[in-house]
XYZ file of C-alpha atoms in Angstrom:
575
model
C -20.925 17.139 12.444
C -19.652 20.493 13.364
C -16.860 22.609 12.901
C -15.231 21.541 15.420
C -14.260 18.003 14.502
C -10.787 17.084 14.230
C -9.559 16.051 10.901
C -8.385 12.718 12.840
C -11.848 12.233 13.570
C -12.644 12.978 9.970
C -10.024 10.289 9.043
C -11.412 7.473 11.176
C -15.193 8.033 9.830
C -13.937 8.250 6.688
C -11.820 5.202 5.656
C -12.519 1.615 6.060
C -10.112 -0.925 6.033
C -11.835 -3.321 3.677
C -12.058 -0.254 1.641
C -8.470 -0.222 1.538
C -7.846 -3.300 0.828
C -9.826 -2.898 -2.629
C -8.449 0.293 -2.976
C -10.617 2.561 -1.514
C -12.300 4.321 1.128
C -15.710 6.346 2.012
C -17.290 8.308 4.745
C -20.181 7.481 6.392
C -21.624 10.836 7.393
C -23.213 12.678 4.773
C -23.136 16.396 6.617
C -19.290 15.736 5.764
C -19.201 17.285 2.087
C -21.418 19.332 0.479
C -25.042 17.744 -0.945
C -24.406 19.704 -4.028
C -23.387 17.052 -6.849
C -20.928 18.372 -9.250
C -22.101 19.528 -12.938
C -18.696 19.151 -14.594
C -19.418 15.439 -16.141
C -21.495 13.130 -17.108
C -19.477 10.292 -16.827
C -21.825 7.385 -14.991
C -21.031 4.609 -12.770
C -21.473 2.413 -15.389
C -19.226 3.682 -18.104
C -16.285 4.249 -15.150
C -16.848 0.544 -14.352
C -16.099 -0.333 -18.241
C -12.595 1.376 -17.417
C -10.007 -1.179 -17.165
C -7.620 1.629 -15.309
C -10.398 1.610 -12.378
C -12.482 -1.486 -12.370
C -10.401 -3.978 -10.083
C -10.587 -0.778 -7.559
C -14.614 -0.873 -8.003
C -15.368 -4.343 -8.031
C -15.996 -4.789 -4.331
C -18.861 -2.070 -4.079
C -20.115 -3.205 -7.995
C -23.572 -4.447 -6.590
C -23.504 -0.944 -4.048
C -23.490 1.639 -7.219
C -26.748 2.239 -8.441
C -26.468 3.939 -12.183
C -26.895 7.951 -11.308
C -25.802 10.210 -14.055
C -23.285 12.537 -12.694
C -24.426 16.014 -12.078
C -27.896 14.787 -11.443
C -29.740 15.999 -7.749
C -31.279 13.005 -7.850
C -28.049 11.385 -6.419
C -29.508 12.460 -3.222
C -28.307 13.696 0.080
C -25.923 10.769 0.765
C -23.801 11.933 -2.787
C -20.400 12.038 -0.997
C -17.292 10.744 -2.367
C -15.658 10.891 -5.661
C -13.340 8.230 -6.204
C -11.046 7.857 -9.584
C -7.700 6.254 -10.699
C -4.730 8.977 -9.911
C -4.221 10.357 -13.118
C -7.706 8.756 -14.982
C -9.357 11.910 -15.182
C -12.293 9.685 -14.369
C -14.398 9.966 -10.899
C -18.054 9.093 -9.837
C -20.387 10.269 -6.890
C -21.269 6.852 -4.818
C -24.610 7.458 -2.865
C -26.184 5.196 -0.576
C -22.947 3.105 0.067
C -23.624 1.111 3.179
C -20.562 0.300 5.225
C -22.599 -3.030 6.174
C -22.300 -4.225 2.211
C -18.838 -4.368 3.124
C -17.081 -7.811 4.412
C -15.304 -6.195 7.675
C -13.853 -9.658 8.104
C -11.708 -8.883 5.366
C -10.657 -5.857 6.859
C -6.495 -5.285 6.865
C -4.934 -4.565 10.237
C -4.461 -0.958 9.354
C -4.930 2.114 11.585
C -6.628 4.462 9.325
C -4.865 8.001 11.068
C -1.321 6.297 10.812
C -1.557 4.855 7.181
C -3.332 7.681 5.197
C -2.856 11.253 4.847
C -4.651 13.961 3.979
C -4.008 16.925 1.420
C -5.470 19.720 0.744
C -5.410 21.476 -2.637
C -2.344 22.532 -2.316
C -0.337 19.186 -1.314
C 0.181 19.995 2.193
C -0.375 17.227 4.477
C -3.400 18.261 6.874
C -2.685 18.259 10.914
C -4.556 15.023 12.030
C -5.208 16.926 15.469
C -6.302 20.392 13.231
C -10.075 20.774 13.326
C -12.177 21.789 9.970
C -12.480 25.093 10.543
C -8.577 25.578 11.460
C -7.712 23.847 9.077
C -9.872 26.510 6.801
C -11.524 24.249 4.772
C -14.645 25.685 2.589
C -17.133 23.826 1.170
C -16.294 22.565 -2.488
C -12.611 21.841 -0.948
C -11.223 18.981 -3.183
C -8.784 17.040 -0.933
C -7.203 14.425 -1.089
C -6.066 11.399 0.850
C -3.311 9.305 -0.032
C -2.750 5.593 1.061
C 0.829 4.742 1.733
C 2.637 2.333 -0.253
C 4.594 -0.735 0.951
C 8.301 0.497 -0.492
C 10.789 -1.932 -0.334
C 14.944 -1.098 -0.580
C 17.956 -3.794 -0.340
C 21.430 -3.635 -0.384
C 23.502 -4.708 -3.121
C 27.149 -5.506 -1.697
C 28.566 -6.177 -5.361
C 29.380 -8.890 -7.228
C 31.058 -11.194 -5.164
C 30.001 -9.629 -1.303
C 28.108 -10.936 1.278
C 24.306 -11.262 1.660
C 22.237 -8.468 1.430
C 19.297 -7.106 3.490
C 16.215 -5.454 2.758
C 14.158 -2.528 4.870
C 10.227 -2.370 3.654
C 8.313 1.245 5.179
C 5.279 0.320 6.016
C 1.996 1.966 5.814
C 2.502 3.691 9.025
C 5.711 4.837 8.414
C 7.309 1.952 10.277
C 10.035 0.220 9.037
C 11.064 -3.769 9.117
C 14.377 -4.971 8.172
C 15.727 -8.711 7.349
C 18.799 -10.122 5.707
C 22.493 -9.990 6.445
C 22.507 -8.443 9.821
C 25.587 -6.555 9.683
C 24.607 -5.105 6.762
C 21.371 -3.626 7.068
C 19.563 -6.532 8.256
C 18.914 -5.281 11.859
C 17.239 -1.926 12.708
C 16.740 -2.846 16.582
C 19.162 -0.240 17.878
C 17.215 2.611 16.664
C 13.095 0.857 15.803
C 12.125 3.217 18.035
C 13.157 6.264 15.728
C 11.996 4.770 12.651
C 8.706 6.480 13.027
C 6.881 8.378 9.722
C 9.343 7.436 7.253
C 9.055 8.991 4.307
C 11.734 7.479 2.484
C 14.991 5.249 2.519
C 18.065 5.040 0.461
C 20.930 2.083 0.162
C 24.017 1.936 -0.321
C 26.264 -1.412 -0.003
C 25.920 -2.420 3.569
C 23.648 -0.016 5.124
C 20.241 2.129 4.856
C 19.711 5.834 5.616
C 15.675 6.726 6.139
C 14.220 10.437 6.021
C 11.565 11.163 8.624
C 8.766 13.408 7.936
C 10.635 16.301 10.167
C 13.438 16.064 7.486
C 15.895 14.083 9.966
C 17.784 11.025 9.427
C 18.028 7.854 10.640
C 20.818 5.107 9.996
C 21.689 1.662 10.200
C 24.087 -0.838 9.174
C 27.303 -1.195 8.961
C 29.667 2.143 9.552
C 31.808 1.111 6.913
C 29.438 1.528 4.504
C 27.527 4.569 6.172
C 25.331 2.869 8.755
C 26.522 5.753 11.486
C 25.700 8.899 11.193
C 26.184 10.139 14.856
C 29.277 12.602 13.637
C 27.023 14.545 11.586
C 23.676 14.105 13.514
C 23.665 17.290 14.510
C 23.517 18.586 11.265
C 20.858 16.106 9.635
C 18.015 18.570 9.501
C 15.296 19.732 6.930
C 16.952 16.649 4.408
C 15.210 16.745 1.055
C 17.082 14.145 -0.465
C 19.411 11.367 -0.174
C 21.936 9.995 -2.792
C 24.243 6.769 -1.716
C 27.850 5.409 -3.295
C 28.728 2.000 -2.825
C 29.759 2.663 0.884
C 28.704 6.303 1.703
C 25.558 8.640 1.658
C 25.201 12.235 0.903
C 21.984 14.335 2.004
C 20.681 17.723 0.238
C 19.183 19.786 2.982
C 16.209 22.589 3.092
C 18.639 25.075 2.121
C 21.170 23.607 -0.825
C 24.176 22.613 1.380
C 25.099 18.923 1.338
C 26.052 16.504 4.635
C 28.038 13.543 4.020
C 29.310 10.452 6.247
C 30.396 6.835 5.745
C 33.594 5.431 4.260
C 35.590 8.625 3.198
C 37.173 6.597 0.095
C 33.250 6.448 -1.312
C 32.653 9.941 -0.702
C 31.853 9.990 2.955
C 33.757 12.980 3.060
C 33.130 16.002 1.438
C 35.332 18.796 3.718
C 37.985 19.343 0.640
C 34.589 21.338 -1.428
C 32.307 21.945 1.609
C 32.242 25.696 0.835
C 31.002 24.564 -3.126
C 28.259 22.710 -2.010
C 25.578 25.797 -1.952
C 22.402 25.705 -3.939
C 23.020 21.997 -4.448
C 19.895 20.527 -7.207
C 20.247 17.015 -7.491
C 23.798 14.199 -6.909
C 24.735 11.284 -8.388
C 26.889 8.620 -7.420
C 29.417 6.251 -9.188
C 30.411 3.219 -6.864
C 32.981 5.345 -4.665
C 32.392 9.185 -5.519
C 30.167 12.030 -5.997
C 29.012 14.383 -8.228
C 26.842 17.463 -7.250
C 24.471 19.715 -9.599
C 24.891 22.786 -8.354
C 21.646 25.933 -9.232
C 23.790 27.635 -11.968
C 24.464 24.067 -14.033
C 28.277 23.640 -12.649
C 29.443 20.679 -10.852
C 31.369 19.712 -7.876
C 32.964 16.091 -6.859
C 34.482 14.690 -4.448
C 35.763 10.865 -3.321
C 37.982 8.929 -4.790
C 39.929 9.961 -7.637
C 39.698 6.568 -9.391
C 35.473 7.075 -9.149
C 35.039 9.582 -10.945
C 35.755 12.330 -7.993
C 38.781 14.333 -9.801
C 36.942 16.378 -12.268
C 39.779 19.258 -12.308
C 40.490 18.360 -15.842
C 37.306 19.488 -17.335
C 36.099 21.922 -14.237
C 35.882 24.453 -17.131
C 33.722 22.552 -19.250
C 31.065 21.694 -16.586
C 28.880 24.205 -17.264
C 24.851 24.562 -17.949
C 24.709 20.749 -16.793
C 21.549 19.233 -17.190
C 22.060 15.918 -15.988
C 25.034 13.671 -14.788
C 24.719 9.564 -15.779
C 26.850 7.490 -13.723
C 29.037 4.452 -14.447
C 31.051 2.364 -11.753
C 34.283 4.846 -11.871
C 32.806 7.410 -14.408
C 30.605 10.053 -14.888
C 29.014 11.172 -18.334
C 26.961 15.373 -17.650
C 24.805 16.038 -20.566
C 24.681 20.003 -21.312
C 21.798 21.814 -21.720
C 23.422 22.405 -25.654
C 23.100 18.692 -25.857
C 26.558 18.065 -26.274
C 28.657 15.861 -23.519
C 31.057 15.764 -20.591
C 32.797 13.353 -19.344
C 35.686 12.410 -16.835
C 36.794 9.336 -14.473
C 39.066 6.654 -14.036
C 38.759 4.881 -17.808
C 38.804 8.599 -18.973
C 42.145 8.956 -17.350
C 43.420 5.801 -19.448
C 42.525 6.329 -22.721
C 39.125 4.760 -22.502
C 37.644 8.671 -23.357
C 34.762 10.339 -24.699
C 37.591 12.658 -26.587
C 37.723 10.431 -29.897
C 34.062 10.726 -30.110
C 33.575 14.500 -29.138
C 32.897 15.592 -31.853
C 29.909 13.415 -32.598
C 28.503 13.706 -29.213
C 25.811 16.778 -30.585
C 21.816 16.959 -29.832
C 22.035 13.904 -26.992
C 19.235 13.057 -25.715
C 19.709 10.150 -23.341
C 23.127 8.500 -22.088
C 22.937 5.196 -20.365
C 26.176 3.586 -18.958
C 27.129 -0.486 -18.369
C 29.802 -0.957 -15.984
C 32.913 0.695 -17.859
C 31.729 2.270 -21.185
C 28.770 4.569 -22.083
C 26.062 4.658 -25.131
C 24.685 8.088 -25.898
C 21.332 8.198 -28.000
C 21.560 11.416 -30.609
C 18.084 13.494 -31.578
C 18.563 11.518 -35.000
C 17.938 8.301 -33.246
C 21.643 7.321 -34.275
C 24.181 6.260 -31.082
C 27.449 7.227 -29.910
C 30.004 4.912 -27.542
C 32.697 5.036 -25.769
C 34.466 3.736 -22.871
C 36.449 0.187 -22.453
C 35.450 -1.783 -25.478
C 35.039 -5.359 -23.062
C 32.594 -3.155 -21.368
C 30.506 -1.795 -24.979
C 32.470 0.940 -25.042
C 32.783 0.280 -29.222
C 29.889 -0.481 -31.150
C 31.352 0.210 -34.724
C 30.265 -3.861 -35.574
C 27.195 -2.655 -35.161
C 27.081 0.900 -35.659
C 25.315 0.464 -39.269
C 22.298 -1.299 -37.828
C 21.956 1.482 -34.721
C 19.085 3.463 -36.308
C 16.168 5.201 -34.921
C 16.919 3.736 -31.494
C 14.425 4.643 -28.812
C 15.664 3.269 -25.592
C 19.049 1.594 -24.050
C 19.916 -1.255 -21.548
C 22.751 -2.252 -20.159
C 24.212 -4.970 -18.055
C 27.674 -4.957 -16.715
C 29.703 -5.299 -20.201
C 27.060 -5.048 -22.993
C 24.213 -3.120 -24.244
C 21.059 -3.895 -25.712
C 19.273 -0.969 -28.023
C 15.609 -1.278 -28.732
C 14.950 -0.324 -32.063
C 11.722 1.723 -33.648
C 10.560 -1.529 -35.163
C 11.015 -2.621 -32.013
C 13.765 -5.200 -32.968
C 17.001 -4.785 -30.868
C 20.724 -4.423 -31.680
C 23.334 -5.687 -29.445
C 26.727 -4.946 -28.287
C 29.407 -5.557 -26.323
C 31.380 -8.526 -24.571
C 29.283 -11.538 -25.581
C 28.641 -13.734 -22.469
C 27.242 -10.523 -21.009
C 24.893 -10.086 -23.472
C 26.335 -8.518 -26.194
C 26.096 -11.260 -28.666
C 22.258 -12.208 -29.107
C 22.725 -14.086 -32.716
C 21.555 -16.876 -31.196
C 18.033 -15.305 -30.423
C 17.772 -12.685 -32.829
C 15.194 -14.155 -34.979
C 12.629 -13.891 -31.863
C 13.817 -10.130 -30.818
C 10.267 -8.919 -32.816
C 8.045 -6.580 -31.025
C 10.415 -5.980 -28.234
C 8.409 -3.537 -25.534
C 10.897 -3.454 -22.936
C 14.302 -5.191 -22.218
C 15.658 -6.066 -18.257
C 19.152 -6.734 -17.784
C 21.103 -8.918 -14.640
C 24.766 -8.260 -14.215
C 25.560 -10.681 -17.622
C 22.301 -11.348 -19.224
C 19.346 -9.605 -20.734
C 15.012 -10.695 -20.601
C 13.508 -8.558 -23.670
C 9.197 -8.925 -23.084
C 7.484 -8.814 -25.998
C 4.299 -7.598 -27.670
C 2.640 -11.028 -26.902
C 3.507 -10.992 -23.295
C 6.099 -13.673 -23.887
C 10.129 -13.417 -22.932
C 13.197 -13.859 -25.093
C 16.694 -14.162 -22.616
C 19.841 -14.114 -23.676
C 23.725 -13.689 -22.159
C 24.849 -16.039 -19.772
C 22.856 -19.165 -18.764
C 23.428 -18.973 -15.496
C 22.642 -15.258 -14.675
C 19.510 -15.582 -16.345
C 20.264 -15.549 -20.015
C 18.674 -19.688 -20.515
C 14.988 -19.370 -19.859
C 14.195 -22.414 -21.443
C 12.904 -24.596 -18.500
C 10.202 -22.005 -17.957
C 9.536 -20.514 -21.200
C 5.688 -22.441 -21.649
C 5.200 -20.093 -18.211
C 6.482 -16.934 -19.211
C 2.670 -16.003 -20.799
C 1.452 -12.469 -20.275
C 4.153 -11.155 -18.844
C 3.812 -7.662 -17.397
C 7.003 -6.504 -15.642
C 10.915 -8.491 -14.792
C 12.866 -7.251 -12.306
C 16.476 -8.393 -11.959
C 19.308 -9.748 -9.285
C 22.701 -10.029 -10.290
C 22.178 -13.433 -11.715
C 18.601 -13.954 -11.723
C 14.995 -12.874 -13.162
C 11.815 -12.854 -11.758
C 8.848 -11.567 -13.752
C 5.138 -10.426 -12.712
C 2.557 -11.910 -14.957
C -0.891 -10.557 -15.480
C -2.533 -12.546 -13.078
C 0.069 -11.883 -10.149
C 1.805 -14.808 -9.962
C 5.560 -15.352 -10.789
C 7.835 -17.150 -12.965
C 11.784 -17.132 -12.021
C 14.982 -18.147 -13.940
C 18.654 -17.696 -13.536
C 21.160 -18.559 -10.533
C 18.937 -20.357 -7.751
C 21.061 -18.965 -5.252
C 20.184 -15.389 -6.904
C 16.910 -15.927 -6.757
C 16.127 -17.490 -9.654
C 14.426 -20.983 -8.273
C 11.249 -19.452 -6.312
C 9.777 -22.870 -5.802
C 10.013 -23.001 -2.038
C 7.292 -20.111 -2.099
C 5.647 -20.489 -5.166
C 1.922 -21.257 -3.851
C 2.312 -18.038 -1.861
C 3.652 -15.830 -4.730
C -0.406 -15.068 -5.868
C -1.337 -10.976 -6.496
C 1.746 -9.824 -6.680
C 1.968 -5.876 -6.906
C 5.729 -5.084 -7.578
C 9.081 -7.004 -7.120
C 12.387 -5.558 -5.429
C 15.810 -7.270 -5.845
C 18.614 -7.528 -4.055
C 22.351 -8.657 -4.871
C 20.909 -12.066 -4.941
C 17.234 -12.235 -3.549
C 14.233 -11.185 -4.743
C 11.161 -9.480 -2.226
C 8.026 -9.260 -3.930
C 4.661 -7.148 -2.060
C 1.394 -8.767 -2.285
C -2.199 -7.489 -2.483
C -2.653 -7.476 0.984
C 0.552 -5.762 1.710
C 2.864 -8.739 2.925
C 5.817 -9.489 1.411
C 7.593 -13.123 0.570
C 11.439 -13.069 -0.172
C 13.659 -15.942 -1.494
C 17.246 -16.965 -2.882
C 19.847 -16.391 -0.958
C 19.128 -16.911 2.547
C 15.522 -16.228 2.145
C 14.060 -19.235 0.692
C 10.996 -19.133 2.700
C 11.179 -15.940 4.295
C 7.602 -14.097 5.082
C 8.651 -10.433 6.450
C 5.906 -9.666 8.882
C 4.755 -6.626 6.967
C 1.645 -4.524 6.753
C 0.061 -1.781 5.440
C -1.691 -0.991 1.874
C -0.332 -2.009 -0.933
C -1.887 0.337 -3.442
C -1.760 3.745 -3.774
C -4.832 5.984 -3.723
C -5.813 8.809 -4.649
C -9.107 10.320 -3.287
C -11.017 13.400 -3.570
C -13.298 14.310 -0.966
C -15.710 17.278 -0.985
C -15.363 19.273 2.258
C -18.159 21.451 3.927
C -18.472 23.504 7.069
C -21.368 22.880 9.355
C-alpha cells in the first residue's frame, strides 16, 4: 500500500460486513499498520475471550484466534488489529485472520464508507477522500473507527393526543420515519436532506435532525415546530437541540440560541434575544424555556404559566448548576447546593418557599408532573409542589433515609432505598401507594415508571409492578415470564422489558403497547427499546426494528445499519 491511498480506500479494505454484524471489523492488508506488536500487555486471546464484556463480540472469529501472548514477535507479520470493548481496557492482536473463515452470506447490507467513521487520536472524524499521508498519520497512530448506532426518537403528543410517530437514523446517516403522518410520521418532503444525521430531537408533533455541517432539518407539523423555514437562514454550526411540548430551541457554534414553532411553547424567544449569549445547556418544561447561560445565570422565555416568568427570583439565579424540569415548573440547583425554583404551582402556593430552608447540600432533584423530590448529601429528601402530584411526603418522611435514587410518574414517586427497599409517595393510583406489594420491594436495582404506574427489577432479574392496572401497574398475567430481566422501558400506559436472552415480555394498556403478541416470534435479540405515547419500537441484532400498539401492531420499519457500537483501534503506518 502506499502513501497515497485514500482513507476511503482504507475503510473499504478494512471492514467487513459480517464483521459488523458480530461487532467487528479487520483489514486484510498487513503493510496497513505497523508489524511491531505492542509490549504494553500481556493479556492473551484466551483470557479476553473469558471476558463476559467482550466475548459475544469474539465468538464469530473464536476458532480464527490462535493463543499468542501479547507483546510477543512471534505474532508475526499479519499482527494487525486490536479490537476491545469501548471502555474494557482490554484489546488483543488477531494474526492470521482470514476473511474466507468468515460467512459473507451473513453479511448486513451496509456500505462500509457511509456507516463507519474514522478518528484519529484526537476525535476528529478523518476525510474519507484524505489520503494517509494528508491526513498525517505516523506509524503507531491509534485510531479509531466507530460503527453507527440505530437511534430511534418518537413523539409523545400527551396524555390524551393523537398517535405518535417515530424517526430511526440509520447507519448511514439516513433517516426513516412512520406513525401519525401529520405528526412526524412523514419525512418525504425533505428525505433528500436527511443525509449524515448526527442527531434528532422531538417534541409533540414534530422532529428537528442536526446534520454533520451543524444545519437543521425539520418535519412535522408547524404547530408543534415541524417548519423551520423562518429561521433557516440562521440554522448554522447547531451544537444542540432542546424541544418543549410544541417548540424547539438550538444552541449554535457560538452561544446564541434560535428558536421556532408554536410561540406559546417557547417558539419565540425575541423578548430575551440579546440574553441568549454564551448559552451552556436548556431545558424545557411542556411550554417554556430555560437557558444556562456561561456565568451560572438564567434566562426564560414562553409561557408564563410554564415556567417562562422567572422575574421573581431573576436575582437568585445565580452560579446555576443545573435546571430539572416539571410540566409548568422549573427547580435550578446552585453550585452551593441549595435550590431555586419558580413556575406556575410556584405562583399558587404550591412553593419551594416552606421548605427553603431545608433545601441545603442537594444533590439530585427529580420532578413528577406537578411537585418535586430533592435528595440531600445526608441521603434524607425534601418535597414540594401540589401534594396530588407528591409534592408532600411527610407520611413518609420518617422512612426516607439514605435514599440513593428517585422515580417518578405523573403524581407519585418511588425512592430506592440503600437496602435497596423502596418508599413511596404520592396520589395512590399513580403509584404512590405500593402497600399492596411492599413485602416483594427487596433488592430493588432499578425502578421504571409509565404515566400512573411503576416496574421495580430486582436483584433476581424478576419484576414487582404496582399503580394502576391498566397502565402497567398488574403484571400478573406475565409474571412466570418476567425471568432475567435486564432493562423496561415505558409508554404512557404500558411496559415492555428486555430480558437476557433478547426477547420481550409486555404488560399494561394493549393499545399502549402493552400486548406485543402480534410480533412476538420476531421480538428475538433485542438491543434497546424506544417508546412512544403509546407504542413501543424495539432495534434488533441485525439492525431492524419491529414496532407495535397503537397503530403499529405489526409494523417492520425497513431499517438498516449496525446495531452495536464499536470501538476499534487500528495501528497506522506509512509506506
Amino acid at each position: 500500500m502506499t502513501s497515497s491511498m485514500s482513507i476511503t480506500k482504507l475503510m473499504r479494505r478494512s471492514v467487513h460486513p459480517a464483521g459488523l454484524k458480530q461487532g467487528l471489523g479487520f483489514t486484510s492488508t498487513a503493510s496497513v499498520v505497523s508489524n511491531t506488536v505492542s509490549q504494553t500487555s500481556s493479556t492473551t486471546a484466551s483470557e479476553l475471550m473469558s471476558n463476559a464484556e467482550v466475548k459475544t463480540g469474539w465468538q464469530t472469529v473464536l476458532n480464527a484466534v490462535e493463543n499468542y501472548n501479547l507483546g510477543q514477535p512471534s505474532c508475526g507479520p499479519n499482527a494487525f488489529l486490536v479490537l476491545g470493548s469501548p471502555g474494557s481496557g482490554k484489546s488483543c492482536f488477531v494474526g492470521r485472520l482470514m476473511m474466507e473463515m468468515l460467512d459473507r452470506k451473513a453479511s448486513l447490507e451496509v456500505n462500509a464508507d457511509q456507516s463507519v467513521e474514522l478518528l484519529n487520536s484526537s476525535g476528529d472524524v478523518l476525510d474519507g477522500s484524505s489520503s494517509i499521508k494528508r491526513a498525517r498519520l505516523q506509524n503507531g497512530d491509534v485510531l479509531t473507527l466507530h460503527v453507527k448506532q440505530v437511534a430511534l426518537a418518537a413523539t409523545k403528543r400527551g396524555i390524551f393526543g393523537g398517535c405518535s410517530a417515530f424517526a430511526a437514523v440509520q447507519g448511514d446517516g439516513s433517516v426513516v420515519t412512520w406513525g401519525d403522518i401529520a405528526h412526524g410520521g412523514d419525512s418525504g418532503a425533505v428525505e433528500q436532506q436527511l443525509q449524515n444525521v448526527q442527531q434528532i430531537q422531538e417534541s409533540g408533533g414534530a422532529f428537528a435532525a442536526i446534520l454533520g455541517d451543524g444545519s437543521v432539518v425539520t418535519w412535522g407539523s408547524a404547530s408543534y415546530g415541524g417548519d423551520s423555514r423562518a429561521v433557516q437562514e440562521q440554522l448554522k454550526n447547531v451544537q444542540q437541540i432542546q424541544a418543549s411540548g410544541g417548540a424547539f430551541a438550538a444552541i449554535l457554534g457560538d452561544g446564541s440560541v434560535v428558536t421556532w414553532g408554536s410561540a406559546l411553547c417557547g417558539g419565540d424567544s425575541s423578548s430575551v434575544q440579546n440574553q441568549l449569549r454564551d448559552v451552556q445547556q436548556i431545558q424545557a418544561s411542556s411550554g417554556a424555556f430555560a437557558a444556562i447561560l456561561g456565568d451560572g445565570s438564567v434566562v426564560t422565555w414562553g409561557d408564563a404559566n410554564s415556567g417562562a416568568d422567572s422575574s421573581a427570583v431573576h436575582a437568585q439565579l445565580k452560579n446555576v448548576q443545573h435546571i430539572q424540569p416539571s410540566n409548568g415548573d422549573f427547580a435550578a440547583l446552585l453550585d452551593d447546593g441549595s435550590v431555586v425554583a419558580w413556575g406556575w404551582r410556584e405562583s399558587y402556593g404550591d412553593n419551594s418557599g416552606a421548605v427553603q430552608q431545608q433545601l441545603k447540600n442537594v444533590q439530585q432533584i427529580q420532578a413528577s408532573g406537578g411537585a418535586f423530590a430533592a435528595i440531600l448529601g445526608d441521603g434524607s429528601v425534601v418535597t414540594w409542589g401540589s401534594a396530588p402530584y407528591g409534592g408532600d411526603s411527610s407520611a413518609v418522611q420518617q422512612q426516607l433515609k439514605n435514599v440513593q435514587q428517585i422515580q417518578a410518574s405523573a403524581h407519585a414517586f418511588a425512592a430506592i432505598l440503600g437496602d435497596a427497599s423502596v418508599v413511596t409517595w404520592g396520589y395512590a393510583n399513580f403509584g404512590g401507594d405500593s402497600s399492596a406489594v411492599q413485602h416483594q420491594l427487596r433488592d430493588v436495582q432499578r425502578i421504571q415508571a409509565s404515566y400512573n404506574a411503576f416496574a421495580a427489577i430486582l436483584g433476581d432479574g424478576s419484576v414487582v409492578t404496582w399503580g394502576d392496572a391498566d397502565g402497567g401497574g398488574d403484571s400478573s398475567a406475565v409474571r412466570d415470564q418476567l425471568r432475567d430481566v435486564q432493562r423496561i422501558q415505558a409508554s404512557y400506559h404500558a411496559f415492555a422489558s428486555i430480558l437476557g436472552d433478547g426477547s420481550v415480555v409486555t404488560w399494561g394498556d394493549a393499545h399502549g403497547g402493552g400486548d406485543s403478541s402480534a410480533v412476538q416470534d420476531r421480538l428475538r435479540d433485542v438491543q434497546q427499546i424506544q417508546a412512544s405515547r403509546d407504542a413501543f419500537a424495539a432495534i434488533l441484532g441485525d439492525g431492524s426494528v419491529i414496532t407495535w400498539g397503537g397503530s403499529y401492531q405489526v409494523a417492520a420499519a425497513p431499517v438498516k445499519g449496525a446495531a452495536e457500537d464499536l470501538a476499534m483501534a487500528l495501528r497506522a503506518s506509512k509506506s
